[in-house]
XYZ file of C-alpha atoms in Angstrom:
703
model
C 143.959 138.836 143.628
C 145.695 136.619 146.205
C 144.011 132.886 146.390
C 144.656 131.618 149.992
C 145.992 127.676 150.306
C 143.013 125.768 150.903
C 142.212 123.505 154.168
C 140.272 121.429 154.957
C 137.306 123.112 154.970
C 137.149 124.473 151.691
C 138.823 121.282 149.300
C 138.106 121.429 145.105
C 135.654 118.776 144.507
C 136.084 116.759 141.512
C 135.709 118.742 138.133
C 135.652 122.019 139.676
C 137.877 124.675 138.957
C 140.931 124.319 141.720
C 141.477 128.279 140.908
C 137.964 129.643 141.372
C 138.410 128.574 145.868
C 135.866 129.453 148.109
C 136.586 132.212 151.083
C 139.429 133.854 148.883
C 140.585 137.548 150.712
C 142.554 140.034 148.608
C 145.667 140.534 150.429
C 148.778 140.696 147.914
C 148.468 139.872 143.741
C 149.357 136.915 142.396
C 150.102 135.841 139.062
C 146.919 134.695 137.059
C 145.899 130.760 136.821
C 148.072 130.016 140.261
C 145.181 127.400 141.430
C 144.188 127.140 144.897
C 146.495 123.786 145.930
C 148.719 122.780 148.700
C 152.178 124.415 148.322
C 154.176 121.893 145.918
C 157.724 120.550 146.982
C 160.422 122.637 145.452
C 163.765 120.282 143.465
C 165.597 121.233 146.237
C 163.600 119.853 148.266
C 162.378 122.931 150.142
C 158.315 124.112 149.884
C 157.063 127.219 148.127
C 156.266 130.479 150.881
C 153.694 131.377 148.978
C 151.810 128.470 150.141
C 150.824 127.870 146.466
C 151.738 126.457 142.719
C 155.772 127.597 142.026
C 155.323 129.230 138.949
C 157.400 128.075 135.703
C 159.451 131.023 136.043
C 160.201 132.822 138.886
C 162.927 135.619 138.209
C 165.995 136.315 140.570
C 164.666 133.776 143.368
C 167.070 133.349 145.959
C 165.370 129.551 146.421
C 165.503 128.767 142.241
C 168.940 130.235 140.993
C 167.596 130.935 137.688
C 165.911 126.731 137.676
C 163.028 126.432 136.982
C 161.185 123.769 139.257
C 159.547 120.614 138.171
C 155.690 120.513 138.199
C 153.782 117.689 138.664
C 151.497 118.424 135.985
C 149.875 120.568 133.943
C 148.490 124.436 135.641
C 145.789 123.131 135.268
C 145.150 120.330 136.121
C 142.812 119.128 138.499
C 143.200 117.522 142.038
C 142.253 113.570 140.774
C 144.123 113.782 137.944
C 147.573 115.446 140.752
C 150.340 112.683 140.965
C 150.386 110.042 143.655
C 153.552 111.538 145.039
C 151.532 114.971 145.549
C 150.975 116.463 149.048
C 147.229 117.300 150.270
C 146.417 118.384 153.467
C 143.950 116.225 155.758
C 140.846 116.363 157.518
C 141.375 118.847 160.981
C 140.247 117.381 163.387
C 136.480 118.576 164.802
C 136.259 121.542 166.124
C 139.387 122.969 165.169
C 139.620 124.425 162.263
C 142.307 124.078 159.921
C 144.915 126.501 159.302
C 146.248 127.990 156.859
C 150.047 126.806 156.130
C 149.286 123.852 158.408
C 151.294 121.743 155.266
C 154.290 123.875 156.220
C 154.259 123.308 159.582
C 155.149 119.638 158.363
C 157.853 120.700 157.090
C 161.483 120.917 158.370
C 162.962 124.392 158.200
C 159.157 125.517 156.558
C 159.033 129.605 157.371
C 156.053 132.131 157.719
C 154.358 132.962 154.890
C 154.269 136.832 156.475
C 157.345 137.669 158.567
C 160.147 134.725 156.846
C 160.384 133.776 160.537
C 161.360 130.070 161.109
C 158.467 128.006 162.962
C 159.469 125.574 165.696
C 157.897 122.169 164.816
C 153.899 121.984 166.029
C 153.857 125.742 166.206
C 149.893 126.608 165.434
C 149.338 129.021 162.355
C 147.283 132.012 163.349
C 144.198 132.513 161.490
C 144.339 134.182 158.403
C 141.027 134.607 156.288
C 137.268 135.131 157.912
C 136.043 132.383 157.250
C 138.916 131.021 159.610
C 137.410 132.706 162.336
C 133.908 131.720 161.405
C 134.520 128.416 161.895
C 136.934 128.734 164.867
C 134.472 130.755 166.470
C 131.443 127.821 165.786
C 133.918 124.934 167.087
C 134.411 127.376 170.442
C 131.360 128.332 171.326
C 130.478 124.665 170.054
C 132.520 123.389 172.838
C 131.167 126.434 175.528
C 127.745 125.503 175.861
C 128.570 122.161 176.436
C 129.166 122.322 180.049
C 126.684 123.403 182.695
C 128.600 123.784 185.967
C 131.296 127.105 185.668
C 134.703 124.683 185.954
C 132.746 122.793 182.742
C 132.894 126.387 180.648
C 136.024 127.927 182.176
C 138.335 124.358 180.989
C 135.915 124.623 177.601
C 137.094 128.725 176.803
C 141.150 127.835 178.232
C 140.655 124.526 175.899
C 138.789 125.897 172.553
C 141.203 129.063 173.298
C 144.733 127.251 173.706
C 146.573 126.976 171.069
C 144.140 127.136 168.219
C 143.653 131.388 168.674
C 146.291 132.004 171.542
C 149.380 130.839 173.781
C 148.346 130.660 177.291
C 145.035 132.059 178.508
C 144.211 133.836 182.554
C 140.259 133.782 183.417
C 139.459 135.663 186.566
C 135.574 136.164 188.130
C 134.536 137.505 191.025
C 135.062 136.553 194.166
C 131.876 135.718 195.230
C 130.008 135.255 191.923
C 126.496 137.112 191.982
C 123.710 135.257 191.462
C 121.053 136.222 188.927
C 119.702 139.946 190.966
C 121.589 139.651 193.548
C 123.562 142.912 194.073
C 126.732 142.612 195.342
C 127.976 144.509 198.327
C 131.397 145.665 199.301
C 134.301 145.586 196.529
C 134.587 143.778 193.320
C 136.990 141.218 193.728
C 138.167 139.063 190.712
C 140.203 135.922 191.481
C 142.025 134.206 188.959
C 139.820 130.541 188.594
C 141.390 129.368 185.833
C 144.836 129.816 183.693
C 145.867 127.402 180.465
C 149.247 127.289 178.191
C 150.267 125.319 174.991
C 151.304 122.152 176.500
C 155.171 121.540 177.487
C 155.349 118.829 174.213
C 154.871 121.845 172.237
C 158.001 124.092 173.792
C 160.390 122.760 171.838
C 162.895 125.996 171.476
C 163.957 128.256 174.160
C 161.543 131.037 174.418
C 163.981 133.076 177.211
C 166.980 133.682 178.363
C 166.485 132.505 182.015
C 166.377 128.479 182.754
C 162.310 127.383 183.600
C 161.447 128.095 186.823
C 160.518 125.733 188.871
C 157.327 123.324 188.192
C 156.374 123.662 191.899
C 156.351 126.308 192.086
C 154.950 127.831 188.634
C 151.293 128.405 187.660
C 150.215 125.988 184.573
C 149.716 128.395 182.840
C 151.990 131.232 182.713
C 155.088 129.220 182.908
C 155.541 129.589 179.028
C 155.747 133.235 179.801
C 158.091 134.253 182.518
C 157.766 132.256 185.449
C 156.715 131.555 188.751
C 153.108 132.001 189.692
C 154.222 134.745 192.357
C 154.644 136.476 189.453
C 150.886 137.008 189.275
C 148.179 137.750 191.851
C 145.589 135.649 192.554
C 143.300 138.184 193.858
C 142.622 141.575 192.526
C 140.383 144.252 193.597
C 138.620 146.046 191.577
C 138.872 150.094 192.883
C 135.842 152.272 191.590
C 137.498 154.735 188.989
C 140.599 152.974 188.685
C 142.009 152.007 184.902
C 140.931 148.113 185.351
C 137.375 149.199 186.333
C 137.411 151.691 183.138
C 137.992 148.539 180.443
C 135.391 146.364 182.178
C 132.784 148.609 181.913
C 133.941 149.354 178.219
C 132.501 145.660 178.051
C 134.612 145.125 174.964
C 138.013 143.625 174.224
C 140.843 145.660 173.939
C 144.849 145.742 173.131
C 147.076 145.215 175.915
C 149.342 147.506 174.134
C 146.481 150.494 174.723
C 146.599 152.984 177.118
C 143.584 151.745 178.480
C 144.671 148.546 179.291
C 148.476 149.228 179.416
C 147.436 150.824 182.988
C 144.428 148.440 184.021
C 147.167 145.418 183.555
C 149.079 146.233 186.693
C 146.227 146.491 189.149
C 144.795 142.871 187.802
C 148.360 140.313 187.324
C 150.133 142.915 190.306
C 153.144 144.742 189.992
C 155.407 142.520 188.502
C 152.957 140.376 186.758
C 152.917 143.207 183.905
C 156.220 141.787 182.686
C 154.217 138.302 181.565
C 152.423 140.604 178.974
C 154.735 140.299 175.513
C 154.733 144.322 173.816
C 153.173 145.306 170.955
C 149.622 143.275 169.865
C 150.244 139.873 171.472
C 147.503 140.222 174.033
C 143.700 140.940 174.074
C 141.780 141.733 177.305
C 138.699 140.482 177.018
C 135.731 141.594 180.194
C 133.431 138.683 180.428
C 129.968 140.425 180.970
C 126.731 138.587 181.973
C 123.223 139.301 181.639
C 123.101 142.190 184.171
C 127.061 142.866 184.580
C 130.426 142.252 184.136
C 131.214 139.399 186.238
C 135.131 138.778 184.796
C 138.052 138.996 182.517
C 140.171 136.971 180.039
C 143.456 137.551 179.223
C 144.442 136.369 176.220
C 148.610 135.956 175.477
C 150.792 134.728 172.511
C 154.150 134.255 172.546
C 156.864 137.260 171.252
C 158.202 135.442 167.967
C 154.220 134.923 167.338
C 152.136 137.022 164.851
C 150.568 139.451 166.341
C 146.240 139.819 166.720
C 145.005 141.441 164.209
C 141.833 143.541 164.070
C 139.859 140.694 163.195
C 140.534 139.037 166.994
C 139.136 141.893 168.801
C 136.080 140.172 167.494
C 136.806 136.649 167.723
C 137.831 136.985 171.450
C 134.334 139.252 171.929
C 132.529 136.615 170.796
C 134.623 134.096 173.205
C 134.013 136.320 176.152
C 130.551 136.326 175.253
C 128.982 132.619 175.161
C 131.262 132.488 177.813
C 129.488 134.468 180.821
C 126.350 134.228 179.435
C 127.438 129.969 179.778
C 128.652 131.368 183.581
C 125.805 132.991 184.314
C 123.531 129.952 183.468
C 125.408 127.914 185.364
C 125.585 130.036 188.291
C 121.693 129.571 188.304
C 122.384 126.455 187.805
C 123.816 125.124 190.700
C 121.703 127.624 192.820
C 119.056 125.951 191.585
C 120.124 122.494 192.243
C 121.654 124.050 196.182
C 118.066 124.695 196.948
C 116.667 121.596 195.593
C 119.031 119.774 197.503
C 118.481 121.583 200.662
C 114.907 120.811 199.759
C 115.302 117.167 199.645
C 117.032 116.710 202.636
C 114.768 118.597 204.773
C 111.428 117.081 203.650
C 113.267 113.398 204.972
C 113.796 112.728 208.334
C 117.921 113.574 209.205
C 118.208 110.811 211.381
C 116.103 107.481 212.596
C 114.453 106.928 215.478
C 115.576 104.040 217.297
C 112.491 102.596 218.832
C 112.452 99.722 221.153
C 112.200 96.328 219.881
C 113.522 97.542 216.315
C 116.235 98.537 214.565
C 115.876 100.323 211.472
C 118.124 101.365 208.295
C 117.099 103.749 205.291
C 118.370 105.328 202.212
C 117.431 107.533 199.400
C 118.895 108.157 195.761
C 117.374 110.782 193.089
C 116.126 109.934 190.135
C 119.510 112.080 188.091
C 121.724 114.265 188.458
C 119.523 116.919 186.791
C 116.297 115.469 188.885
C 117.803 115.956 192.508
C 114.080 116.908 193.636
C 111.359 114.371 193.487
C 108.085 112.764 195.594
C 110.105 109.832 197.296
C 109.428 109.878 201.117
C 110.045 107.401 204.468
C 109.712 108.159 207.589
C 109.970 105.849 211.480
C 107.913 107.635 214.037
C 107.482 105.683 217.830
C 104.230 105.292 219.617
C 102.893 104.865 222.494
C 103.160 101.174 224.064
C 106.507 100.812 222.125
C 105.088 100.458 219.165
C 106.482 102.202 215.567
C 104.811 103.749 212.847
C 106.511 102.617 209.355
C 105.606 105.149 206.499
C 106.719 105.498 202.468
C 105.406 106.767 200.306
C 105.617 108.722 196.439
C 103.806 111.781 194.828
C 103.250 111.867 191.560
C 106.494 113.680 189.434
C 110.343 115.046 189.845
C 109.480 118.442 190.438
C 109.542 121.322 193.612
C 105.637 120.490 193.336
C 106.008 117.037 194.333
C 108.585 117.724 197.055
C 106.208 120.283 198.816
C 103.637 118.442 197.964
C 105.762 115.477 199.803
C 106.116 117.821 202.631
C 102.855 118.210 203.606
C 101.682 115.173 203.743
C 104.632 113.479 205.241
C 103.793 116.522 208.156
C 100.385 115.563 208.134
C 100.849 111.803 208.552
C 103.080 112.253 211.224
C 100.515 114.700 213.203
C 98.104 111.685 212.610
C 100.067 109.019 213.993
C 100.144 111.360 216.741
C 96.469 110.692 217.416
C 97.466 106.495 217.213
C 95.107 106.302 214.787
C 94.745 102.948 212.647
C 96.638 102.609 209.309
C 93.408 103.068 207.536
C 92.166 106.238 209.089
C 95.630 107.463 208.617
C 95.206 107.181 205.156
C 91.348 108.098 204.195
C 92.664 111.046 206.287
C 95.581 111.602 204.369
C 93.140 111.352 201.291
C 91.286 113.874 202.112
C 94.484 116.152 202.328
C 95.528 115.486 199.475
C 91.781 116.180 197.622
C 92.218 119.526 199.450
C 95.629 120.719 198.363
C 94.671 120.464 194.528
C 92.239 117.629 192.273
C 95.270 116.048 190.525
C 97.109 115.806 193.375
C 97.987 111.747 193.921
C 100.149 109.750 195.966
C 101.017 106.300 197.040
C 101.699 105.701 200.342
C 102.131 102.387 202.385
C 101.556 102.728 206.710
C 102.248 100.511 208.954
C 102.145 100.190 212.471
C 104.805 97.618 214.696
C 103.992 96.117 218.277
C 107.609 94.383 219.164
C 105.292 92.633 222.069
C 102.685 91.287 220.936
C 105.354 90.908 216.983
C 102.297 91.687 215.111
C 102.258 94.865 212.340
C 99.003 96.123 210.997
C 99.470 97.841 207.408
C 97.557 99.193 205.302
C 97.898 99.959 201.413
C 97.625 102.869 198.954
C 98.325 101.795 195.747
C 101.177 101.484 196.600
C 103.878 98.247 196.142
C 103.603 95.417 198.258
C 106.370 95.090 200.793
C 109.411 92.151 201.513
C 109.004 90.159 204.328
C 112.450 88.342 204.491
C 112.525 85.652 207.343
C 115.001 84.175 209.491
C 115.377 81.012 208.437
C 116.868 83.252 205.019
C 113.350 83.419 202.674
C 112.105 86.388 201.059
C 108.124 86.804 200.790
C 106.334 88.826 199.493
C 102.983 89.769 201.585
C 99.733 89.700 200.287
C 98.448 93.167 201.032
C 95.058 95.085 199.765
C 96.352 97.225 197.014
C 93.578 100.040 197.470
C 93.394 103.197 195.674
C 95.756 106.029 195.305
C 95.556 108.816 197.565
C 93.481 111.900 196.027
C 91.351 109.325 194.616
C 88.524 109.808 197.553
C 85.974 108.107 198.427
C 88.314 104.876 199.156
C 87.336 102.796 201.834
C 91.101 101.804 202.348
C 91.666 98.376 204.235
C 94.152 97.063 206.613
C 96.019 93.544 207.764
C 97.322 92.011 210.324
C 100.026 89.470 209.932
C 102.560 88.022 212.022
C 106.708 90.100 212.738
C 108.422 87.186 214.062
C 111.835 88.355 215.817
C 114.661 88.342 213.547
C 112.579 89.200 210.291
C 113.206 91.753 208.098
C 110.441 94.242 206.721
C 111.568 95.806 203.001
C 109.644 98.948 202.642
C 109.853 100.877 198.991
C 108.788 103.094 195.824
C 108.183 101.934 192.840
C 111.756 103.624 191.083
C 113.247 100.002 192.773
C 111.436 97.851 191.066
C 110.323 99.643 187.947
C 111.954 100.891 184.672
C 112.164 100.858 181.005
C 114.037 97.667 180.873
C 111.299 96.245 183.339
C 107.850 96.084 184.652
C 106.486 95.959 188.288
C 105.696 92.137 188.912
C 109.528 91.129 187.355
C 111.232 94.037 189.391
C 109.516 92.298 192.920
C 110.106 89.056 191.540
C 113.806 89.849 191.559
C 114.010 92.055 195.116
C 112.458 89.279 196.406
C 115.075 86.498 194.847
C 118.344 89.503 195.653
C 116.846 89.017 199.294
C 116.962 85.706 199.938
C 120.359 85.161 198.116
C 122.063 87.777 200.497
C 120.332 85.822 203.298
C 121.766 82.848 201.663
C 125.601 84.362 202.369
C 125.200 84.928 206.476
C 123.434 81.553 206.507
C 119.875 80.810 208.040
C 118.963 82.127 211.738
C 122.054 84.855 211.080
C 120.403 87.680 209.303
C 122.968 90.025 207.113
C 123.108 93.504 208.825
C 120.706 96.222 208.223
C 122.946 98.484 205.980
C 124.271 95.983 204.726
C 121.803 94.945 203.597
C 120.128 98.053 202.396
C 123.748 98.469 200.189
C 122.242 95.007 198.595
C 119.194 95.785 196.929
C 120.459 99.494 195.668
C 123.420 97.170 193.651
C 120.420 95.272 192.187
C 120.131 98.541 189.813
C 121.808 98.001 186.242
C 123.040 100.855 183.995
C 119.074 102.081 182.785
C 117.398 100.836 185.600
C 117.310 104.640 187.555
C 114.111 106.249 186.298
C 112.532 107.377 189.622
C 114.297 108.158 192.537
C 114.313 105.535 195.371
C 112.871 105.865 199.110
C 114.195 102.353 200.675
C 112.881 101.857 204.594
C 114.438 98.557 206.077
C 112.932 97.218 209.701
C 114.523 94.446 211.966
C 112.346 92.744 213.826
C 114.426 91.940 217.702
C 110.124 92.147 219.224
C 110.453 92.148 223.166
C 109.819 88.458 225.092
C 106.990 88.227 227.521
C 109.382 88.030 230.200
C 110.859 91.288 230.296
C 107.099 93.122 230.483
C 105.222 92.976 233.617
C 101.670 95.219 233.252
C 99.331 95.791 235.441
C 95.813 97.343 235.705
C 95.225 99.669 239.540
C 92.099 101.077 240.885
C 91.735 104.465 240.998
C 91.547 105.027 244.713
C 94.388 106.631 247.161
C 96.093 103.222 247.951
C 96.810 102.731 244.427
C 100.208 105.266 244.206
C 102.069 103.004 246.732
C 100.404 99.834 245.482
C 102.466 100.541 243.010
C 105.678 100.904 244.172
C 105.730 97.460 245.668
C 105.405 95.665 242.599
C 107.641 98.099 240.650
C 110.025 96.895 243.552
C 108.732 93.056 243.064
C 109.216 93.562 239.321
C 113.176 95.324 239.928
C 114.107 92.472 241.937
C 113.164 89.810 239.762
C 114.981 91.375 236.731
C 117.684 91.319 239.049
C 118.048 95.365 239.140
C 117.648 96.609 242.804
C 119.607 99.456 241.943
C 116.723 101.490 240.198
C 114.284 100.553 242.800
C 114.160 104.801 244.265
C 114.301 106.177 241.624
C 111.489 104.463 239.360
C 109.354 104.023 242.682
C 109.463 108.304 243.236
C 108.730 108.834 239.742
C 106.127 105.861 239.625
C 104.340 106.760 242.713
C 104.543 110.524 240.908
C 102.812 109.551 237.384
C 100.140 107.212 238.959
C 99.224 110.034 241.928
C 99.023 112.016 239.047
C 96.547 109.924 237.205
C 94.354 108.698 239.919
C 93.617 112.318 240.779
C 91.840 113.311 237.604
C 90.342 110.040 237.007
C 87.889 107.883 237.613
C 88.296 104.288 235.680
C 91.440 101.616 236.041
C 95.037 103.328 235.565
C 97.702 100.708 233.872
C 101.008 100.339 234.563
C 103.828 98.909 232.266
C 106.884 98.130 232.753
C 109.509 97.055 229.997
C 113.213 95.701 230.193
C 115.340 96.601 227.135
C 118.269 98.388 226.695
C 116.695 100.705 228.946
C 113.873 100.080 231.813
C 110.440 101.930 230.580
C 107.817 102.853 232.393
C 104.436 103.604 230.642
C 100.828 104.860 232.372
C 98.137 105.172 230.367
C 94.592 106.732 231.428
C 91.251 108.200 229.666
C 91.947 111.526 230.453
C 92.979 113.194 227.182
C 94.702 116.323 228.877
C 97.977 116.363 228.466
C 100.694 117.339 231.818
C 102.900 120.511 230.915
C 106.005 121.133 233.345
C 105.543 123.900 235.023
C 107.308 125.894 236.941
C 105.653 125.863 240.779
C 105.992 128.361 243.096
C 107.036 128.443 246.730
C 103.981 128.665 248.129
C 102.447 125.704 246.078
C 101.394 122.450 247.782
C 102.299 120.642 244.050
C 102.644 121.118 241.328
C 106.958 119.397 241.829
C 106.111 115.468 240.534
C 106.779 116.660 236.669
C 110.042 118.644 237.688
C 111.169 115.635 239.282
C 110.148 113.398 236.292
C 111.911 115.793 234.370
C 115.205 115.843 236.588
C 115.725 111.825 236.513
C 114.271 110.498 233.831
C 117.076 109.457 230.987
C 113.514 110.846 228.492
C 110.224 111.298 229.208
C 107.057 112.347 227.783
C 103.094 112.124 226.941
C 101.099 110.936 224.250
C 97.535 111.071 223.376
C 95.259 107.575 222.807
C 92.352 107.344 220.507
C 90.492 106.763 224.505
C 92.778 108.948 227.077
C 96.839 109.445 227.176
C 100.078 107.682 228.149
C 102.837 109.127 230.449
C 105.798 106.823 230.116
C 109.902 107.471 230.898
C 112.216 105.788 230.615
C 115.577 105.065 233.193
C 119.087 103.988 231.721
C 119.638 100.093 232.939
C 122.407 99.452 234.935
């Protein structure tokens, strides 16, 4: 019974009999008493070819020439008593099992034990024992299992097998990869996903009579075998009933010299790529089968001068292929779920922010982590009648699809309630009722604010949300004292609103708790740090010069350090520009037949005062049509307001809640063409219900 050299995983312990090495396999007879120590040096400096301690007498040996090599110690000496000069193998790196004969590789002129051929320096030795194979499979599968995405798993397979198991590997995957229970349509196509080989520094001897091809035109995984990547087909179609299809359906790995594989390789690699495969059992073709179907194939290659694969290596290849295929299946499913989560989160948040008159807006959203891309945080900006704008930010508990779905329903409800022009406290009350209808445990925090640029005031109602921070034009940041109230979904809460001044040039920052709360700090500390950050940022631009909104948002997010991201973050910044009283004209007109003419004269005079006489014709025509519509159906005074900003805006309000609809008038109709003219001549127009009545507005581009 022969004993293989003790690897770093099987080193004898002190006090144990070194002859009782674990994992020894029946190979060839060996003299009794030969210890399982690493190879000892001969007298002439050559290592023992058997990898064991040389016997006292070796008759007829070429290397001995009748001399007895010196022995470093007694035949039954323990490893602890070996002489200091005795060479002992160092432990193998983690994840790669020590190879028998590794100590021979480090000695120049060493020869391979089975064939007697010389070994080039640095060339890995094949695995010779089942214990080595088991350790290699364990290390390789752990490395493959570390990956979450497709590229990491395929790279893990390549790095785990090259150079320990093979000199090169080609990995083909279906294109496109099927996801879950999808039934692929069309022909099955395999694409070369990745190739790998022994690095150039290990190629220390010429393997081919022909010189190496140009690296710029070769595949890095094939350069060591026979040349340019043009020899290997990047795409191959698996024909039903073909040789490649039969090998893939067989699931089990096969040697490349079998008749089935020999017929399948030209179909996989292309007619010219067949030259890449060495003769004999130096290549293994392994199908990659996932949970439901074959998703690709892996081709393991060894150089012609290396030992051929053994029958046990087919089991190793099968294990590698199975673990890789299952990992790829998981990665594809994870990628699909991540895509759905991203799309869901993106559609739940506004794609772009509106550009209401008198206020500028900027926003940011950050998910909690790469593995939790969806959450319940949201923000919104909703234009309201009278050039006002509603600013909303909220946070639904949780980081799941359910949280994102509830967030979407609450955001839609808030938009609908805002369109009714309800006060902020009423909006939160209806959101509370909606959350209770969705479920007993559906809770969220929300802050709803309405900014009036003409009055330069803001009305805020809070439902358990962190308070907003107001950055004044002078550079001082202030945490607004807003009644916190209870979160949405509690029920029976009397929400309270507060009205504050919103001076021109000030910036209001609305945010979710993910910005100010983490495992490293509480909410109060985070809010104070946010206030200090805003003050420091405003100090950079100086008093009277507020920082740009986009840069301000980036600076605020920069306050987050490592470990500060426990929750997703929604951020909404509003810069109040306001509308001065000199840019506003307001009239209240009685509902009389002469009212349209009076409205035209007032509008003409306002344009003359502002120097916009070139808009008189269009404005007078549109004002006349809209005021005539209002006077026809109402009995109370009609309100007309002109606002001059970057555009000219006209608003006509009455107490009739019915909204006008654009329709195509027939040739015999006497009316019905007023809104058609408004639609043709105005830059934008619309109609919105108020708590009592409606407002119809239109805009003209200023000159």
